[in-house]
Each structure stands twice: as C-alpha cells, then as structure tokens.
Tab-separated table of C-alpha atoms and ligand atoms in Angstrom:
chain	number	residue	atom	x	y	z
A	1	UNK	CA	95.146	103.410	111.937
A	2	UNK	CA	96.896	104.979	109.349
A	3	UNK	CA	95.199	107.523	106.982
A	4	UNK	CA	96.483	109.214	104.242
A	5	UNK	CA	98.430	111.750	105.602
A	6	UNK	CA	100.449	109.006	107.304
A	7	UNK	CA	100.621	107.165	104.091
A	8	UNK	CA	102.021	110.087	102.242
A	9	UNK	CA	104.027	110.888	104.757
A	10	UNK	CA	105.742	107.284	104.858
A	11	UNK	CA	105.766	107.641	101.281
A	12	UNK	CA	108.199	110.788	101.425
A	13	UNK	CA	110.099	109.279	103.683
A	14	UNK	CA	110.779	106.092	102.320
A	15	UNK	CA	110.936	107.182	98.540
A	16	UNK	CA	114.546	109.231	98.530
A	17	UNK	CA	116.390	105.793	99.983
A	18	UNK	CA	114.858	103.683	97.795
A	19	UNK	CA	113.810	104.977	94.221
A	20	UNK	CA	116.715	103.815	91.578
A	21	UNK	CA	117.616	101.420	93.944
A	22	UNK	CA	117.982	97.820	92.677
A	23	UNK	CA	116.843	95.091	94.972
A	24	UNK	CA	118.959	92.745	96.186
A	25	UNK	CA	117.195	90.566	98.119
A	26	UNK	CA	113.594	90.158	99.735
A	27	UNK	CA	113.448	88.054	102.998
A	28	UNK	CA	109.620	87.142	104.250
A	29	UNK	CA	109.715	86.072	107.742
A	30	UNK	CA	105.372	86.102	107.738
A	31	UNK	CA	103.784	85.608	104.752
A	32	UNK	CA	100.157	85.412	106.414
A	33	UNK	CA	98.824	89.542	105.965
A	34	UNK	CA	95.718	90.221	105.148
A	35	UNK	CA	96.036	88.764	101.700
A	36	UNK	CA	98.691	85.989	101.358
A	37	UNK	CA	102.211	87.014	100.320
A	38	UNK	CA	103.285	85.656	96.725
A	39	UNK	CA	105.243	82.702	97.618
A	40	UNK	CA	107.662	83.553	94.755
A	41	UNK	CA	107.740	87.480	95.509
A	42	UNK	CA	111.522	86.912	96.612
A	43	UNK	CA	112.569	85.353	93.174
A	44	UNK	CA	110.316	88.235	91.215
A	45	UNK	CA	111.663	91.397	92.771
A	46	UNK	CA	115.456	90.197	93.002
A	47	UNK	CA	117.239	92.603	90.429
A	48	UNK	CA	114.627	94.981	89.712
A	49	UNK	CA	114.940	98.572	90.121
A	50	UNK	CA	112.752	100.808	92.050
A	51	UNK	CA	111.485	103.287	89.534
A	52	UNK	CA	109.554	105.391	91.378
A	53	UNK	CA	107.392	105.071	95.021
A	54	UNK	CA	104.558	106.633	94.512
A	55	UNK	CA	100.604	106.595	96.712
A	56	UNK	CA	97.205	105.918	95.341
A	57	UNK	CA	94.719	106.349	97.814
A	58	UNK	CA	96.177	104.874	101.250
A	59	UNK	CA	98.396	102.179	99.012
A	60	UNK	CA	102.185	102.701	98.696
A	61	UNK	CA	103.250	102.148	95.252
A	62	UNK	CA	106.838	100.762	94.545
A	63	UNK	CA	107.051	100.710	90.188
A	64	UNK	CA	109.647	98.186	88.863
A	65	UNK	CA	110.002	98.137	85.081
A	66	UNK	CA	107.805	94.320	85.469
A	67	UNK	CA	105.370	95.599	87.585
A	68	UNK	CA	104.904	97.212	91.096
A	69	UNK	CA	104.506	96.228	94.515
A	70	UNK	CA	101.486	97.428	96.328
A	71	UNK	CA	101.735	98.108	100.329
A	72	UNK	CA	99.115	98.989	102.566
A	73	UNK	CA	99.765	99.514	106.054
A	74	UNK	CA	96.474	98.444	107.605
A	75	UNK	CA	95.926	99.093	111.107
A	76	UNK	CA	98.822	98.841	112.517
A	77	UNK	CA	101.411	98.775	109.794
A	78	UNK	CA	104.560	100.713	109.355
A	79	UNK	CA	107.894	100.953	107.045
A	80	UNK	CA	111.279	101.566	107.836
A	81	UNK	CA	114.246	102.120	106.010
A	82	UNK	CA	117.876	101.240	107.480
A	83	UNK	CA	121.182	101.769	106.288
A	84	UNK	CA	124.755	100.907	107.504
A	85	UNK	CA	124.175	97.938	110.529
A	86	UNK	CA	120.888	96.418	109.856
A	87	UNK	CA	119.716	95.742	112.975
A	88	UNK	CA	118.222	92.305	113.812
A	89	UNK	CA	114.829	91.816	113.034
A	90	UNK	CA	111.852	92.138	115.681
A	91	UNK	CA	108.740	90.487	116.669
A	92	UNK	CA	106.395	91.453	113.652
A	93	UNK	CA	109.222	92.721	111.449
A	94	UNK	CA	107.691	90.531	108.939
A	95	UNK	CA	109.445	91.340	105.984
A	96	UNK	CA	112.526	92.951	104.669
A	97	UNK	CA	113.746	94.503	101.232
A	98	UNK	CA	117.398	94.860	100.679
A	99	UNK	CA	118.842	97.185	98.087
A	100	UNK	CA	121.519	97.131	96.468
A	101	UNK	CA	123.385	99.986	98.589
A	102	UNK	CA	123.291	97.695	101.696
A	103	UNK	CA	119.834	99.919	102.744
A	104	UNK	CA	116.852	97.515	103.683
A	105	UNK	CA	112.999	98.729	103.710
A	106	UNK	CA	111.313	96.630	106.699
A	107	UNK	CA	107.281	96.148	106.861
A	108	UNK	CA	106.162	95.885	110.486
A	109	UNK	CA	102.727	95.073	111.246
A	110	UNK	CA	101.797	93.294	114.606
A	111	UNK	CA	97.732	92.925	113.406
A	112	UNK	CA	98.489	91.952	110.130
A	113	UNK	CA	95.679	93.814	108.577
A	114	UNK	CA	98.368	95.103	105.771
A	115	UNK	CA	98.987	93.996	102.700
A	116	UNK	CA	102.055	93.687	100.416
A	117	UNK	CA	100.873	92.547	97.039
A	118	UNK	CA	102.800	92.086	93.764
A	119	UNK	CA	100.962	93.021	90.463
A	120	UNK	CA	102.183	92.165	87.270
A	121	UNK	CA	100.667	95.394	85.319
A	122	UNK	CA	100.045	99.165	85.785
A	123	UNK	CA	98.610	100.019	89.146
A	124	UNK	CA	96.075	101.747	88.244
A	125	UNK	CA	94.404	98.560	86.744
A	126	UNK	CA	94.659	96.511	89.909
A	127	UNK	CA	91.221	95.544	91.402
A	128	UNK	CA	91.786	97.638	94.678
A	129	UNK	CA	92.463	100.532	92.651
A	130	UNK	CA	90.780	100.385	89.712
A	131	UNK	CA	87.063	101.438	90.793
A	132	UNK	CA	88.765	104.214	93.333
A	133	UNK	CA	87.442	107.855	92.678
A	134	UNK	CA	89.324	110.750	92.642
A	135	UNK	CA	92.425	112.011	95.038
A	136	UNK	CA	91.438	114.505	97.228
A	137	UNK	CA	94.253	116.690	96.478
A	138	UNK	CA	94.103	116.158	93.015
A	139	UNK	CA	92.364	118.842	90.386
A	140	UNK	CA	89.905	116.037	89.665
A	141	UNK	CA	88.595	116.485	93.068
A	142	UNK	CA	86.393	120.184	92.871
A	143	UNK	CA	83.111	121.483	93.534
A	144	UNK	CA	81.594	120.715	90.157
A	145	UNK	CA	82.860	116.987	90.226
A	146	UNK	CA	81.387	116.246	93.936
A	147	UNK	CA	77.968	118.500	92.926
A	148	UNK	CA	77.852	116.281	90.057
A	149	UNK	CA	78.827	112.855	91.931
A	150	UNK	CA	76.445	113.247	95.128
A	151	UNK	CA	73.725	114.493	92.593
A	152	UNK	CA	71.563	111.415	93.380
A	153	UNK	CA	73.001	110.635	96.686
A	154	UNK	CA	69.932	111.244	99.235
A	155	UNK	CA	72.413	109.500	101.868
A	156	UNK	CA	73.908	111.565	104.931
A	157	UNK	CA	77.173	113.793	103.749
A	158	UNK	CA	79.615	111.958	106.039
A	159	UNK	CA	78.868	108.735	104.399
A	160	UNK	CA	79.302	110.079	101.131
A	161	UNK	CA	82.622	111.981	101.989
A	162	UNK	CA	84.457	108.507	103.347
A	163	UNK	CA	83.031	106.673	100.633
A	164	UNK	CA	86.193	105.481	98.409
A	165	UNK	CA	84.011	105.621	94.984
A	166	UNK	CA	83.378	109.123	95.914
A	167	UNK	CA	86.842	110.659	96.854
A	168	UNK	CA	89.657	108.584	98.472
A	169	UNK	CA	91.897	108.527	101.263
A	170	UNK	CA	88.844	111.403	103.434
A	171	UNK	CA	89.020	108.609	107.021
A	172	UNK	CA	86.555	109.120	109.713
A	173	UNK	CA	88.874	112.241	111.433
A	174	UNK	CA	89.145	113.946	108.368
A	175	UNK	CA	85.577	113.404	107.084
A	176	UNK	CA	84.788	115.385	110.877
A	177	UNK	CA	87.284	117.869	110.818
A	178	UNK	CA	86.483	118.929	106.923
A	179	UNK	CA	82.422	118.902	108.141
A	180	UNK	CA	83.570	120.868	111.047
A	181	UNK	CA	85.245	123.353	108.767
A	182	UNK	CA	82.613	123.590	105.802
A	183	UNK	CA	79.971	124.235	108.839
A	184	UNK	CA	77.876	121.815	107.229
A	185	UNK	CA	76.237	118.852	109.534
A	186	UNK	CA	77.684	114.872	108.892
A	187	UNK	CA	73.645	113.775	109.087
A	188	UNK	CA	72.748	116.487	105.631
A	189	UNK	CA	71.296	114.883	102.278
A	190	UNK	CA	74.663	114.593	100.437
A	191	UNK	CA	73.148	116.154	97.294
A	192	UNK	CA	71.274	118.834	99.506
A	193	UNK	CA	74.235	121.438	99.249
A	194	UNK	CA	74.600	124.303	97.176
A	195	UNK	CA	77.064	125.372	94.983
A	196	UNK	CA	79.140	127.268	97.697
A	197	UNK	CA	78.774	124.672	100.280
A	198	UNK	CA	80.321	121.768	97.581
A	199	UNK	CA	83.078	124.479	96.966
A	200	UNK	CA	83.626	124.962	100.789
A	201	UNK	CA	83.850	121.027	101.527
A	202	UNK	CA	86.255	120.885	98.905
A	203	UNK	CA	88.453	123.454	100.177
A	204	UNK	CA	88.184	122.121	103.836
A	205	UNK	CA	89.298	118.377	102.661
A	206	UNK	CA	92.457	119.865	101.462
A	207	UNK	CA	92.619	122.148	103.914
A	208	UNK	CA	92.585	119.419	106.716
A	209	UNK	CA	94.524	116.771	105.058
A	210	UNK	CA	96.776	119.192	104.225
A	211	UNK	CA	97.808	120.729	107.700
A	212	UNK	CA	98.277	116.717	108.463
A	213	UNK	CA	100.903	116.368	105.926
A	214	UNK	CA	102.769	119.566	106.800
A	215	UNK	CA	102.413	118.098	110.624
A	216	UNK	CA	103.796	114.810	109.556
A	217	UNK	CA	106.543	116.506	107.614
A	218	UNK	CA	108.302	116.850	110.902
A	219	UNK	CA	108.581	113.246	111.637
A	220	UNK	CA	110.323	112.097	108.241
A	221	UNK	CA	113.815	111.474	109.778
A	222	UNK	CA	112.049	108.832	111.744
A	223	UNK	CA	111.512	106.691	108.984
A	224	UNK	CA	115.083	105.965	108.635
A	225	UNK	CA	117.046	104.263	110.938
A	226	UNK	CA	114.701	104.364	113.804
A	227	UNK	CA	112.518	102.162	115.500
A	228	UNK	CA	109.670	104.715	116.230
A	229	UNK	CA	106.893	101.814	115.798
A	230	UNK	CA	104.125	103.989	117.030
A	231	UNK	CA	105.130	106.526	114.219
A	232	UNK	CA	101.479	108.189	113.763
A	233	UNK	CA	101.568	111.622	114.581
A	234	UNK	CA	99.671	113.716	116.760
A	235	UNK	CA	97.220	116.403	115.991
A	236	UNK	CA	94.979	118.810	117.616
A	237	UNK	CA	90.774	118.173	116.066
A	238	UNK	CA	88.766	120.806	116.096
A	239	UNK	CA	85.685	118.289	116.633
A	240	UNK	CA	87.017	114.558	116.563
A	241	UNK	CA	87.281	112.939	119.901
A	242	UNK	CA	85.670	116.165	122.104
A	243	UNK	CA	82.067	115.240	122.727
A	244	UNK	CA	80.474	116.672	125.532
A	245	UNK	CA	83.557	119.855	124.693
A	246	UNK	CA	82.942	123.432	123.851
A	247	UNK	CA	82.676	124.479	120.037
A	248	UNK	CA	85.621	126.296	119.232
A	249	UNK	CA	83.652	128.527	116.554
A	250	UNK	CA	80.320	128.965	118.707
A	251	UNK	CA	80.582	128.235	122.220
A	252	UNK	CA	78.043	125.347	121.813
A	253	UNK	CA	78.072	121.528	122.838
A	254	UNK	CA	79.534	118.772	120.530
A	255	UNK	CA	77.756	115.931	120.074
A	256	UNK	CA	78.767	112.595	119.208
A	257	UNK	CA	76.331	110.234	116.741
A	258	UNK	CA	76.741	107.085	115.020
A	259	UNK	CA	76.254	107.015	111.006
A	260	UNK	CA	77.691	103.791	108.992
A	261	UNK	CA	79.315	101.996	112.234
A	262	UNK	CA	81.603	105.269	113.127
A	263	UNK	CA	81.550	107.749	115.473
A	264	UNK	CA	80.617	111.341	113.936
A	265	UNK	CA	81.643	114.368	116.176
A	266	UNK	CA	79.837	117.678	115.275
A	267	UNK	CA	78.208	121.130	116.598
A	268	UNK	CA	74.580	121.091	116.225
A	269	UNK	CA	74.942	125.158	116.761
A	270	UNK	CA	76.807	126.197	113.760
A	271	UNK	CA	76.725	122.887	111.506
A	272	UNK	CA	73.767	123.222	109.122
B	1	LIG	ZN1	79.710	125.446	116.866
C-alpha cells in the first residue's frame, strides 16, 4: 500500500510533466473506484490548466483555476505519465488524462480501492481533508503541538501516532520505525511522555519519512514512460517485519503485538 513517501514521491514525479499543462481530453475506461467517478468529469476538466500538483496527506492534488482533482492511490494504485507514443492501454489502466503537449497521466489500480474525485472548491475544505491534522513535515507538527494534542489521550502511543486527526500520512511502518527510533514502546499512555520524549518522536517521524523520500527519489524517472506497476520502493526497517530478529540497538528479541487491527513490531529491551 502506498504511504506517504510513495505519494510524495509520485507527486514529484508526475508534477514537472503536468503543471501548466492544459487538458485536452480525459478518457474513463472504469468509473467504479472506491467512490464513483463523476460521470461528467470528462466534460469538466477539458480545457483547464493544471495549476499546480500538490499532496495533502496521502491525496494527490491537481488545482485547476475551477477546482481540483483529488487522487488517492489506495492499495494498489499508481500514476504514470507518457509522452511521445502513448502506448495502448492495459488491464486496470482505468483512466487517462491527456494534455495538451500530446503527454497523458494514466491511473492504474487493479483493487480499485483509489479514488479520483473532482471538487468544485479549495481542497482544503473537502470532507476528506478538512478534519485532517497536521503534516508531519510541516512546522505545525512539533513537540509542543503533539504534548498538547495527546494531553488527554490515555490510549497506547502507536494508535495515537497513525491516527489522521492527530498527524497525517505516519502508516503502520512508519509509526514502528519512528517508535523504534524515539526508544519509546507502541503499547505507552500517549500522553505519558515527557517533554524530551514528544521532541524525540517528532524528530524520528521526520527522520523516517524522510530517509523514505530521499530513497524514493531514485525511482522518479520511472514515473514517466515506464510501466514499473509495482513502483513501491524498497527499504531496509529497523523493526517492521523482523519479529523473532535481533535488536539492532540492544541485542534483544523483537516482538510482534497487535494494537488497533495492525501488527506493531518493537524491542521490549530498549523501548520504554
Ligand atoms: Zn533493543
């Protein structure tokens, strides 16, 4: 599944073919995503120019002067961009945006759990985005705001972390890796930590997220003219995925526990 370094990743490599581009056409093969298509999406984006492609949270943001076009890739989504010979259009290639340069962007989801919504307004205003907390690489996203947040919050940390409302965009790896990092455990009181502790999580959300992005930076010529469906990339975890594994800090056991439905990976020996 994406998260949002893949997100932001697609976004940089999408956003140099296609912002100040004027669409020419829009083609939807499958209309049937995990919220219906506009029927009339075709007739609204024809002529409009791309203003700017920006990302709120794991949502792709495509800003016309009438409104903006809201992609999420799901679980299995992905965008391409192609230039020169379009090829033909695959199994899943479910729908296409042609700009006026003879480039097309091309959504490609075989679970259909994305989304490509139009909204007729500012983004930000939009009912998935409009009760969204802060972006984790924003300013807005600091020790004092999180002490301040989780103040009342008796629930276990992890929850907290992946909790949109709280801080968007923090999936189940990163919510591990960043617990991993802070040395704190995914089961503590999410208002038990101290001040350093809430400064230390911060810093290890950027921290991970960020060594995504600069991983994923290496794949952005993939995004055009390629057919690299699987197109997440690869990392090494410190924690995720290596149960029964040796701590790389302390030599100790990771365990593997269940909080909220997910799988939490952590070091009993030197997360407190
Ligand atoms: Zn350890």
């Amino acid at each position: 599944m994406p998260e949002l370094p893949e997100v932001e990743t697609t976004r940089a490599g999408i956003a140099p073919h296609m912002t100040g581009r004027r669409i020419a056409a829009v083609t939807v093969r499958e209309g049937r995503l995990r919220w219906p298509v506009a029927p009339d999406l075709a007739e609204i984006l024809h002529g409009q120019t791309i203003r700017s492609v920006s990302r709120r949270a794991k949502y792709l943001l495509l800003a016309t002067d009438a409104g903006c076009v809201l992609i999420h890739l799901g679980m299995s989504g992905s965008l391409r961009v192609f230039s020169g010979d379009i090829p033909p259009p695959l199994k899943h290639d479910h729908i296409d945006i042609a700009l006026d340069n003879g480039a097309l962007l091309r959504f490609h989801d075989p679970r259909r759990f994305g989304a490509l919504l139009w909204f007729a307004g500012a983004p930000e205003h939009h009912p998935l985005l409009q009760h969204l907390g802060p972006e984790p690489l924003s300013d807005d996203f600091n020790p004092a705001y999180l002490r301040l947040t989780l103040a009342k919050q008796k629930r276990a940390l992890k929850l907290a972390l992946t909790d949109n409302r709280v801080v968007v965009g923090v999936g189940n790896i990163y919510a591990n890796e960043a617990l991993f990092q802070a040395a704190l455990a995914p089961t503590r009181a999410a208002n038990s930590l101290n001040a350093a502790e809430y400064a230390a999580l911060v810093q290890a959300v950027r921290d991970v997220l960020q060594r995504a992005i600069a991983a994923g930076g290496s794949t952005l010529r993939d995004f055009v003219n390629s057919d690299g469906r699987s197109g997440y990339f690869q990392q090494q975890y410190a924690v995720y995925g290596r149960d029964g594994e040796m701590c790389p800090r302390c030599g100790g056991g990771i365990v593997k526990i269940t909080q909220g439905q997910r799988s939490s990976f952590y070091c009993p020996g030197c997360q407190h």
